[in-house]
Short mmCIF file of C-alpha atoms in Angstrom, two decimals:
data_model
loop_
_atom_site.label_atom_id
_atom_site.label_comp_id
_atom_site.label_asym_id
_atom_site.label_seq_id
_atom_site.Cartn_x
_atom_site.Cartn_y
_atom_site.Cartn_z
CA UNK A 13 146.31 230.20 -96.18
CA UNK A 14 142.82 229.61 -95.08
CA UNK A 15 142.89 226.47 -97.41
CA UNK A 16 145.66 225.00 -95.98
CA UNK A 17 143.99 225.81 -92.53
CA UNK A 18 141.07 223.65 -93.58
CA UNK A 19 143.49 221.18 -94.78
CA UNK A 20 145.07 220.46 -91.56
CA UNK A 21 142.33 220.37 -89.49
CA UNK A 22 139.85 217.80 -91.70
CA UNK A 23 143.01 215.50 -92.65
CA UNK A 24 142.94 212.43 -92.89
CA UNK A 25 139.27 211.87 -92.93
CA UNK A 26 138.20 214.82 -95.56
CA UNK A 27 137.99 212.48 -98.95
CA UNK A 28 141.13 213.13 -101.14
CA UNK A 29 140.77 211.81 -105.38
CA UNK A 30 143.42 212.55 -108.07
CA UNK A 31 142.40 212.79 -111.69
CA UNK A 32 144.71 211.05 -114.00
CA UNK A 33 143.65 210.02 -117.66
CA UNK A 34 145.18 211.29 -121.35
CA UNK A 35 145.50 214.54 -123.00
CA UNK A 36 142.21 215.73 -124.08
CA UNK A 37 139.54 213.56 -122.17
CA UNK A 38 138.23 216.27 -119.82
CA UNK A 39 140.28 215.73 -117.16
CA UNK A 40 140.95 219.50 -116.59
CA UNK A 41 137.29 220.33 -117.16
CA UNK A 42 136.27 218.32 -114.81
CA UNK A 43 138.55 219.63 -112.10
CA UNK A 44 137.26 223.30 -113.41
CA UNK A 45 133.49 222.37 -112.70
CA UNK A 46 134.00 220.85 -109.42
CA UNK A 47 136.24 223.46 -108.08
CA UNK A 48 135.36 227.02 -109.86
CA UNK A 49 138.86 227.08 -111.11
CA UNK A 50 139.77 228.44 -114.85
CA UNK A 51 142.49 228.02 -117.05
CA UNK A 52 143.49 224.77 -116.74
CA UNK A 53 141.48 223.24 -119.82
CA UNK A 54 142.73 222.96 -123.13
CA UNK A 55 141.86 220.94 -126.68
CA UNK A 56 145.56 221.01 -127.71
CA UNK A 57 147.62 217.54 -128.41
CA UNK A 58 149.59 218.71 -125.58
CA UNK A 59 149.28 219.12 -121.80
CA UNK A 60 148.03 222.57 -120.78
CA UNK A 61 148.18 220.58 -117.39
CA UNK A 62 152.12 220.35 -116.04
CA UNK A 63 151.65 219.90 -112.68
CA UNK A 64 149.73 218.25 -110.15
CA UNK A 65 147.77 220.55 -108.00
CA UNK A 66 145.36 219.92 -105.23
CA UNK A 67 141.58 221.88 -105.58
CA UNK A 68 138.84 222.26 -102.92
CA UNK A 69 135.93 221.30 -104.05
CA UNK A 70 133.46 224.42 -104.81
CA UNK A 71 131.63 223.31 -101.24
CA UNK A 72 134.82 222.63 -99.68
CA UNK A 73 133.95 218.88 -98.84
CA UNK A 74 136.52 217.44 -100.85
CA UNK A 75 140.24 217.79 -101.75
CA UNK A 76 140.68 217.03 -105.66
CA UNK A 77 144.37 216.80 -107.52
CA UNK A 78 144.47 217.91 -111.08
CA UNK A 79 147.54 215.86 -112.99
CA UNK A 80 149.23 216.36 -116.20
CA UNK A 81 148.02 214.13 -119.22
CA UNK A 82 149.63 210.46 -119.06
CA UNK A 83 150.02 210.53 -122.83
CA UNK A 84 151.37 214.25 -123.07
CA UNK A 85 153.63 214.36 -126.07
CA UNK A 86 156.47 216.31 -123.72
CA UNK A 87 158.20 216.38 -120.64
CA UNK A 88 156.82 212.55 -119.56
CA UNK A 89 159.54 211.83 -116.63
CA UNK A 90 158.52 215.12 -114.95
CA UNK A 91 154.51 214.14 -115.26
CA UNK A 92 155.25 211.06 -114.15
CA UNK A 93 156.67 212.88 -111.03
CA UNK A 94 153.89 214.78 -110.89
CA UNK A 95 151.28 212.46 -110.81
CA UNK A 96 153.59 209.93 -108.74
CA UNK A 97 153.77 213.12 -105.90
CA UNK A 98 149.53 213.92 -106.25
CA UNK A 99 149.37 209.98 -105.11
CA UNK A 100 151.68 210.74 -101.97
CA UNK A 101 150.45 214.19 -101.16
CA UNK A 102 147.75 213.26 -98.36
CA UNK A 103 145.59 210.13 -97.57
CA UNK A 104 143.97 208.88 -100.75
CA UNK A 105 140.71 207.90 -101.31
CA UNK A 106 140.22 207.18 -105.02
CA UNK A 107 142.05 207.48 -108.36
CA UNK A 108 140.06 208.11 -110.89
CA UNK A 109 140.93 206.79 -114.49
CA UNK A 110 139.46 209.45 -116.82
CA UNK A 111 138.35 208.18 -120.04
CA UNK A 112 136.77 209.88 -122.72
CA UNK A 113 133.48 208.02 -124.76
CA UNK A 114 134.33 207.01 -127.78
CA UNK A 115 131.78 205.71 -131.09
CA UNK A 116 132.73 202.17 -130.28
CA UNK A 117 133.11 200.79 -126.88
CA UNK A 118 135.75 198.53 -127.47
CA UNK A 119 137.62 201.74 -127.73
CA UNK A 120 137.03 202.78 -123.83
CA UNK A 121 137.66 199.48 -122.85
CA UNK A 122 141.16 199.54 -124.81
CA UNK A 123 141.89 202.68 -123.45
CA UNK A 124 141.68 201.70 -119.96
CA UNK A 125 143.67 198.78 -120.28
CA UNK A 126 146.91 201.25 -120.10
CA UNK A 127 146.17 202.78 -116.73
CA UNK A 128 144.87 199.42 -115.25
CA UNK A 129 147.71 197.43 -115.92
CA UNK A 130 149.97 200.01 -114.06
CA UNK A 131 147.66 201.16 -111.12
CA UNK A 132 146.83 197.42 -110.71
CA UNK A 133 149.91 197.93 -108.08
CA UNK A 134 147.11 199.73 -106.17
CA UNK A 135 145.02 198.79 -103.68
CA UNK A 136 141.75 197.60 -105.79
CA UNK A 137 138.76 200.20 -103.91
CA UNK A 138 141.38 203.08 -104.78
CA UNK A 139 140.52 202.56 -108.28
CA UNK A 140 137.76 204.17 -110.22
CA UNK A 141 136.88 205.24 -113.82
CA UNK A 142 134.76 208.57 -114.72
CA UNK A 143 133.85 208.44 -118.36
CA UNK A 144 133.20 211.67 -119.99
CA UNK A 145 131.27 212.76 -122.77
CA UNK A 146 128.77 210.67 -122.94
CA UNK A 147 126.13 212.74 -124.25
CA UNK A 148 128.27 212.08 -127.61
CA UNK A 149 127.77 207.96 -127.91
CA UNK A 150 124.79 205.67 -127.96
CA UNK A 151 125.28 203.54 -125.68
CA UNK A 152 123.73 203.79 -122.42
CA UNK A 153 125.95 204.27 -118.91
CA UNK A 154 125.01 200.42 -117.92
CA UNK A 155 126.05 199.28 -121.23
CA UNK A 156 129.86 201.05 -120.56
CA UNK A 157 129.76 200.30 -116.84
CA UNK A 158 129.04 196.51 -117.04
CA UNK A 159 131.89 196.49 -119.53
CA UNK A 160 134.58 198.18 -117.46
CA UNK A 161 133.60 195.62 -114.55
CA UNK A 162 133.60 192.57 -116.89
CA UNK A 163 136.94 193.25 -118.16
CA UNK A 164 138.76 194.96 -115.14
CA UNK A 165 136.98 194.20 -111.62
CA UNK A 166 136.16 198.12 -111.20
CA UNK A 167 133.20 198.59 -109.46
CA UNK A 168 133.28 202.32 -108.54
CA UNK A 169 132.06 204.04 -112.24
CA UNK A 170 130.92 207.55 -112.53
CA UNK A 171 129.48 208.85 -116.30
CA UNK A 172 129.17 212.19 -116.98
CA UNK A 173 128.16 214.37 -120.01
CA UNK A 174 128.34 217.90 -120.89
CA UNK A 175 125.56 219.69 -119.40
CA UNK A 176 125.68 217.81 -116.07
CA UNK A 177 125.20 219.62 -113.07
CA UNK A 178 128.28 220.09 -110.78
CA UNK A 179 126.16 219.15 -107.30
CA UNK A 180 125.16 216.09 -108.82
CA UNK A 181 128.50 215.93 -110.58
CA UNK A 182 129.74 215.58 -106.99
CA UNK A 183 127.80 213.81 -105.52
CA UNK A 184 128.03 211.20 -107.81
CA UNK A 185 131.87 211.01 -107.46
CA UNK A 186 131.77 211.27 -103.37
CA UNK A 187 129.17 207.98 -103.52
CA UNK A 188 131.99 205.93 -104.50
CA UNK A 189 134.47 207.34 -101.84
CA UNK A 190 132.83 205.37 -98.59
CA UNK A 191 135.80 204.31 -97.27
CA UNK A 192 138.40 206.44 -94.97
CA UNK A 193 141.49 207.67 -96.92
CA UNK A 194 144.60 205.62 -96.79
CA UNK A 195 148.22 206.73 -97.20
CA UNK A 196 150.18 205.62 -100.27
CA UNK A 197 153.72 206.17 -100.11
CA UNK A 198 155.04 205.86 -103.57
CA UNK A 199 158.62 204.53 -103.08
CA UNK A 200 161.10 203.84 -105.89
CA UNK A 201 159.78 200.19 -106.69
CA UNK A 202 156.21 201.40 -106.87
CA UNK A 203 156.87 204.79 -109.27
CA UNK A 204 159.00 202.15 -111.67
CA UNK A 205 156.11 199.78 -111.36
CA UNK A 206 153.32 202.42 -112.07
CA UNK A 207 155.27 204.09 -114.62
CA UNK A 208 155.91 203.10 -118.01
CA UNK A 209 159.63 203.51 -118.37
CA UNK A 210 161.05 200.53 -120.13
CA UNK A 211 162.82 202.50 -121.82
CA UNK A 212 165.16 204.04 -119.65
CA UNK A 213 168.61 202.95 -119.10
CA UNK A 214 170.12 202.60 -116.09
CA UNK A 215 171.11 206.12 -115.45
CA UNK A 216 168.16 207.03 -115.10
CA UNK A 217 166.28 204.54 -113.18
CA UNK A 218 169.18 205.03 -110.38
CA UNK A 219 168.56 208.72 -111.27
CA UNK A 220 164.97 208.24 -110.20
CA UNK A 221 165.65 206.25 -107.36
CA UNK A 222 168.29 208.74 -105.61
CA UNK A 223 165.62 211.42 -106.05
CA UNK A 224 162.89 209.51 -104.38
CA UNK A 225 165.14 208.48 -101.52
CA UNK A 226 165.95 212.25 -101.37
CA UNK A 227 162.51 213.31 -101.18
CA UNK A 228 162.10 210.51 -98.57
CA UNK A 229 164.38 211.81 -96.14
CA UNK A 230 163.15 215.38 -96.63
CA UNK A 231 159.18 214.87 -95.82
CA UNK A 232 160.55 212.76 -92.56
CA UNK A 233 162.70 214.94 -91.43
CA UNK A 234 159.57 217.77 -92.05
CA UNK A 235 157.20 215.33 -90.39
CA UNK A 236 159.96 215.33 -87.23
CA UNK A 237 159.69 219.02 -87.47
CA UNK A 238 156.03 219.57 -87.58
CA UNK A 239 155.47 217.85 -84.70
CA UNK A 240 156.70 220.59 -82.49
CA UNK A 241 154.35 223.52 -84.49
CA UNK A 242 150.58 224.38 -83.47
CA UNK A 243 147.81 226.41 -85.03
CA UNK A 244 149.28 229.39 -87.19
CA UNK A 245 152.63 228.08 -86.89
CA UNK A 246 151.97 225.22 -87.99
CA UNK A 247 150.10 226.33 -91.16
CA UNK A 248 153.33 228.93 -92.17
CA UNK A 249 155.68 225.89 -91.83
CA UNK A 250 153.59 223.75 -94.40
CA UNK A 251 153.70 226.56 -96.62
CA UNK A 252 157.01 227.38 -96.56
CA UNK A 253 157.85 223.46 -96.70
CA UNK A 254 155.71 223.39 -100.43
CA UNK A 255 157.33 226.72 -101.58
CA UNK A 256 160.95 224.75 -101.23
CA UNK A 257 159.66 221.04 -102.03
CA UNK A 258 158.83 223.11 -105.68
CA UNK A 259 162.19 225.34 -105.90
CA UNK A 260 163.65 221.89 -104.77
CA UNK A 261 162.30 219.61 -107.70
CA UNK A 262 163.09 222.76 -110.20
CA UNK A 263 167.04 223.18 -109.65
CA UNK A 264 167.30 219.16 -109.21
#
């Protein structure tokens, strides 16, 4: 509780960053050194991530989402949710892309291509990359940096490599979160747009768009409701509003 506590009362100015990138770029481990959590790592080809969940920071200055692998092997629809809800879930300050280092450059730069092209439907200063492992290339964080901006406009670049320290891990990441959060509401036309589900036939897409709408009318009607709650009340009401938000997405 005393999370959510915090939560309330340094919203919407407390800096808020979700962590989306593919399977097995250090995503997790990243979200494990800045918040003390364990478990949510994993080397497999698919997501040991499934959900998105929100992480204090270890000094409790930040609010950091966790999100299942973009490129995970199973379940994609329900990441997608997932990720689509970690967007929504308070005042954003940055996305960060999370790209692994590879030999050759042109490989990063490739790689990144995927999640620009979708989060493009973004406000631009949401958008940053942290590249990972780059104790394991040559090439020098200016070289990869000046890259990303040349071929995608992204300014706000953090590289990190294995041994880094998490305080400087951190602070790194908070230097390119100067502005105030902003709310992103991620409607029906913007989860089709940041979503790759060309695919899908029509059943689904109106599937999709019924449940948004649904999940719509819920949070207002909560938002209606909170107003009327202080203090500890206030705090129990969030929590019980999560606890059925997740039995709600299960049995749907």
């Amino acid at each position: 509780m005393d999370h959510l506590k915090r939560l309330f009362r340094s919203a919407p100015k407390t800096p808020y960053i979700v962590m989306v990138g593919n399977v097995g770029t250090g995503k997790s481990t990243i979200v494990e050194k800045l918040t003390g959590e364990h478990g949510r790592s994993s080397d497999q080809a698919t997501s040991m991530t499934l959900t998105s969940e929100p992480f204090w920071s270890f000094d409790g200055s930040i609010v950091i989402a966790d999100t299942p692998g973009c490129n995970a092997m199973d379940n994609k629809m329900d990441h997608s949710q997932w990720i689509a809800g970690a967007i929504s879930f308070m005042p954003l300050s940055k996305v960060f892309i999370i790209v692994k280092a590879e030999v050759r450059i042109d490989t990063v730069i490739s790689t990144l291509r995927y999640y620009s092209d979708r989060l493009m439907e973004l406000p631009e200063h949401l958008i940053g990359v942290l590249v990972t492992h780059m104790d394991t290339v040559t090439y020098s964080n200016k070289e990869v940096k000046d890259r990303i901006q040349k071929a995608y406009g992204i300014d706000d670049i953090v590289c990190t490599y294995w041994g880094d320290d998490r305080d400087q891990l951190l602070s790194n990441i908070k230097s390119v979160c100067k502005r105030d959060p902003e709310r992103i509401a991620v409607d029906s036309n913007l989860f089709l747009k940041l979503f790759d589900i060309s695919e899908c036939n029509r059943r689904t897409i109106s599937y999709i768009n019924r449940k948004v709408e649904s999940f719509k009318n819920a949070k207002k009607e909560f938002d209606r409701m909170r107003d009327h709650y202080k203090g500890k009340d206030l705090v129990d009401i969030l929590f019980e509003f999560q606890a059925w938000m997740l039995e709600w997405t299960r049995v749907r």
